[in-house]
Amino acid sequence: MSAKSAYRQMEESITLAPVEEQLADWGGGREREELLTLNMGPHHPATHGVLRLLVTLQGEVVRDIKPVIGYVHTGIEKTAEDKSYWKVIPVIERMDYLSYYFNAMAFCSAVEAIAEVEVPKRAQYLRVIHLELNRIMSHLVWLGTSALDLGAISMFWYCFREREQILDLFEMSSGQRMHTRYFQVGGVIEDIPRGFAEKLEAFLRVMPNRADQYNALLHSNEIVLQRLRGTCPLDAQTLLDLGVSGPLLRAAGNPWDLRKASPYCSYGDFDFKIPVGTVGDNYDRFAVRLAEIYESVKIITSALEGLPEGPHITTDRKVALPPRHELATSMEALIHHFKLVTEGMRVPPGEYYAAIESPRGELGCFVRSDGSSKPARVHMRDPSFVNLQALAAMAEGSYIADLIATLAMLDPILGGIDR
Amino acid sequence: MEVMREPFANVESGRRVNPETLAIRSVTARRLLRGGELEGSNPGAHLEEGHLEGERLERYVHERVLTTTLDKAVAWARSNSFFPATFGLACCAIEMMSIVAARVDVARFGFEAFRASPRQADLLVLSGRVSIKMAPIVRRIYDQMLEPKWTISMGACCSSMGVFNNYALVPADKFMPIDVHVPGCPPRPEALMHGVLKLRKMVQQDPDLSWRERYGALGTEEAPGSAHDERGARNGSDESSAHGRPVGSGALSGSSGRGGSGRA
């Protein structure tokens, strides 16, 4: 636990005795013990989506929080059972709508593991580039909206400026800004177009400077620091007990990152650091995410430099569509194309849990196959859902204003929580 | 054309410059821009009382006075100052935020003042999927907004349930009136912008301000003190009008003559 800031000490030194005496005369002194239940949401400007919090307050101090979820329940897992494997990807992507590449990646990895599909090296590198771009994008939206919650409106414009640049890159490689459906089982749908690498390089040159600017803006802002430093800390062991992962856990000092702990998708090839915090307060959560932006830029830079030549998707015709030009000459290719488009790929019976490191923590996808062309069960382990459990533990005993900051630093995505 | 700007007091001579001459200079500049000719050597002379008559007076007034109806002026003002409610549901909410950001910059159309309270808002952008659990809340937010109020259904989910189309979702048209549908999953910011401009055009055409009149839902008001299921039985009786409900409030008794004329 960090020492209380100067402002908090000053705040707590104020005595309210005259007011309390008057209150005691008026209501027999019971007001101080009386609890107030406050309903925040589902429509509330500071809840990052349609989250409803039943907050029990004693005065201004939060005593209990009960999150009520399910307001954007979309039935994604059930819908996935009714679609063939390649049609599941767009549905899964819409789950956690700020990390769509990660959703697709988790699902594709699970299916690839069951079907034992080899992903070409170039596809893995392209995946890493897009995953890390997505991580930066997700952190930018988090930073912009969180700063908005803290009252710093200008951060929103700066962050969305860079976000647009990333979305331009996504649009260039896949044709869509959000929910790109770029990752396929066995690779990526298309190779990057001409000019993508140059545009990406230009972005990579700019991004660290921009992140420096965010740092300069926020780290020299006394109001932001006062609101974040020392508020709502939670130690690493409690976070682990609650199942929390990702930047929240790393902020408390535990360097757990699946990219390092169990490297998938060629993450072992790259040299990057895992930013960790010390005490696990809101400031650490904020600083860890900001530092991750730099590391992601480093990963993308080395992935772009070492981008190997080769196919962008597996050549297994039972899994991936044959190239377009083969359809005119090869009967076999035509049959494969027809079977894949009408029925979809068949996956041998089996089950697998694939976990990756999303911007919010461990994003897992469990897929069970019964041998048909549709998954028998798809279950997502969404980090936002698990991380939300820690909100009550973090914010109990703090002021309600700190609850808003904590919720912002928790970065829950309700689409992922409710699915 | 260069508009001359002079200090109010001439430094060299110390002579005060009449502020009116400044105004006249700018009027002259505007006239030159339109291709008109300067009138005489001293263009300000005719402004003195009684110097304008007949055609010149007509022209003077025509160039300076804009005539319109009050309705149109109000509709123009209203269409350029939407106050959207800060209300995001899912993926589309992120794209809705990005139209406020610098690239698309919806502030050009007076749209950027997002209001946290539905009481202060007059536009609800339904940005994302509406689940069955969320639908009553969305409807409640809509009911809390003051008339005249407008809605944009953004994205495929709340227009048609989109890619999901399953048990959990409900299209927004099922439980509330929608003025403009913006397709896409999610729509690009430009697409939402197009929807906003469509709505702007619609509001400029002075449609019926009450949504019940616009969509033929007169008579569906909830009477104070009467439950929903009682209404059918009490309809048409004298008792109903005693409760302050509009006379002839049978279900869907038809809109006024202008109903739906403003559909974009």
XYZ file of C-alpha atoms in Angstrom, chain B residues 14-187:
174
model
C -6.527 62.340 -34.625
C -9.868 62.344 -36.449
C -12.436 59.846 -35.151
C -13.588 57.375 -37.761
C -17.293 56.824 -37.847
C -17.980 53.140 -37.083
C -20.746 53.216 -39.677
C -18.289 53.725 -42.479
C -16.636 50.468 -41.517
C -19.948 48.705 -41.883
C -20.539 50.328 -45.221
C -17.154 49.299 -46.470
C -17.936 45.669 -45.713
C -21.325 45.976 -47.393
C -19.596 47.341 -50.449
C -17.177 44.475 -50.377
C -20.011 42.000 -50.297
C -21.671 43.753 -53.228
C -18.495 43.632 -55.237
C -18.195 39.934 -54.538
C -21.666 39.410 -55.927
C -20.717 41.316 -59.071
C -22.738 44.434 -58.306
C -21.447 47.897 -59.025
C -20.554 50.587 -56.572
C -23.200 53.220 -56.294
C -21.737 56.624 -56.849
C -18.561 57.995 -55.486
C -19.745 57.866 -51.918
C -21.422 54.563 -51.349
C -22.462 55.442 -47.828
C -24.403 58.491 -48.799
C -27.658 56.754 -49.583
C -27.814 55.306 -46.123
C -28.831 58.596 -44.693
C -32.476 58.852 -43.945
C -34.774 59.351 -46.878
C -32.201 58.762 -49.582
C -33.547 55.405 -50.649
C -36.745 55.116 -52.576
C -38.550 52.767 -54.860
C -36.451 50.160 -56.565
C -33.301 51.039 -54.711
C -35.046 50.642 -51.408
C -36.415 47.282 -52.511
C -32.974 46.209 -53.509
C -31.457 47.475 -50.300
C -33.927 45.506 -48.245
C -33.600 42.444 -50.443
C -29.879 42.371 -49.981
C -30.005 42.707 -46.251
C -33.108 41.007 -44.982
C -33.786 37.308 -45.058
C -37.433 36.388 -44.914
C -38.606 33.016 -43.738
C -41.295 31.497 -41.628
C -40.696 31.021 -37.952
C -41.240 27.291 -38.343
C -38.517 27.033 -40.910
C -36.108 29.103 -38.868
C -36.737 26.948 -35.833
C -36.372 23.761 -37.870
C -33.109 25.073 -39.293
C -31.798 25.839 -35.839
C -33.001 22.526 -34.475
C -31.436 20.522 -37.279
C -28.071 22.127 -36.652
C -27.942 21.573 -32.927
C -28.673 17.963 -32.082
C -27.895 16.923 -28.550
C -27.243 13.189 -28.710
C -27.514 11.117 -25.559
C -24.273 9.528 -24.382
C -25.445 6.021 -24.890
C -23.336 3.244 -26.296
C -24.319 -0.376 -26.528
C -21.610 -2.359 -28.301
C -19.184 -2.267 -31.208
C -20.977 0.570 -32.982
C -20.470 2.781 -29.933
C -16.753 2.879 -30.700
C -17.450 4.038 -34.236
C -19.969 6.504 -32.856
C -17.224 7.920 -30.663
C -14.938 8.179 -33.644
C -17.312 10.474 -35.514
C -16.792 12.967 -32.716
C -13.037 12.647 -33.156
C -10.977 14.749 -35.463
C -11.241 12.960 -38.783
C -14.992 13.031 -39.313
C -15.635 15.786 -36.790
C -19.369 15.858 -36.436
C -19.040 19.187 -34.635
C -19.240 20.753 -38.071
C -22.950 20.059 -37.941
C -23.546 21.027 -34.347
C -23.826 17.452 -33.221
C -20.991 17.049 -30.782
C -22.532 18.043 -27.456
C -23.227 14.588 -26.043
C -25.495 14.724 -23.027
C -25.221 12.297 -20.171
C -28.857 12.653 -19.183
C -31.648 11.684 -21.562
C -33.608 14.657 -20.254
C -31.136 16.978 -21.937
C -30.833 15.015 -25.152
C -32.979 15.053 -28.250
C -31.261 12.361 -30.290
C -30.744 8.739 -29.369
C -28.192 6.856 -31.430
C -28.772 3.177 -30.816
C -25.240 2.005 -31.346
C -25.079 -1.725 -31.107
C -27.055 -4.826 -30.306
C -30.139 -4.522 -28.147
C -30.696 -7.639 -26.106
C -34.067 -8.557 -24.702
C -32.787 -7.604 -21.263
C -31.717 -4.193 -22.523
C -34.810 -3.368 -24.580
C -36.993 -2.053 -21.722
C -34.146 0.172 -20.589
C -33.609 1.576 -24.067
C -37.314 2.257 -24.320
C -37.260 3.942 -20.940
C -34.395 6.180 -21.942
C -36.290 7.072 -25.088
C -39.414 7.868 -23.084
C -37.422 10.059 -20.727
C -36.228 12.235 -23.570
C -38.265 15.335 -24.232
C -40.083 15.980 -27.488
C -39.122 16.656 -30.202
C -36.796 13.671 -30.213
C -35.161 11.636 -32.927
C -33.537 8.244 -33.151
C -30.898 6.697 -35.348
C -30.588 2.963 -35.376
C -26.911 2.411 -36.037
C -25.693 -0.860 -37.420
C -27.259 -4.105 -38.492
C -27.928 -5.475 -35.005
C -30.501 -3.012 -33.818
C -32.053 -2.710 -37.274
C -32.366 -6.366 -38.148
C -30.389 -8.389 -35.575
C -27.522 -8.567 -38.039
C -25.155 -11.510 -38.153
C -26.508 -12.933 -34.931
C -30.224 -13.195 -35.607
C -30.817 -15.399 -32.581
C -32.858 -15.685 -29.396
C -31.044 -12.985 -27.471
C -31.567 -9.908 -29.613
C -34.505 -7.781 -30.587
C -34.558 -5.240 -33.426
C -35.203 -1.720 -32.227
C -38.224 -1.193 -34.469
C -40.095 -3.728 -32.377
C -40.260 -1.486 -29.354
C -39.611 2.091 -30.417
C -39.861 4.346 -33.458
C -36.695 4.792 -35.497
C -36.174 7.754 -37.813
C -33.045 6.711 -39.678
C -31.452 3.279 -40.084
C -27.729 3.195 -40.809
C -26.644 -0.168 -42.235
C -23.256 -1.722 -41.651
C -21.554 -3.969 -39.161
C -20.386 -1.662 -37.781
C -21.105 1.270 -40.106
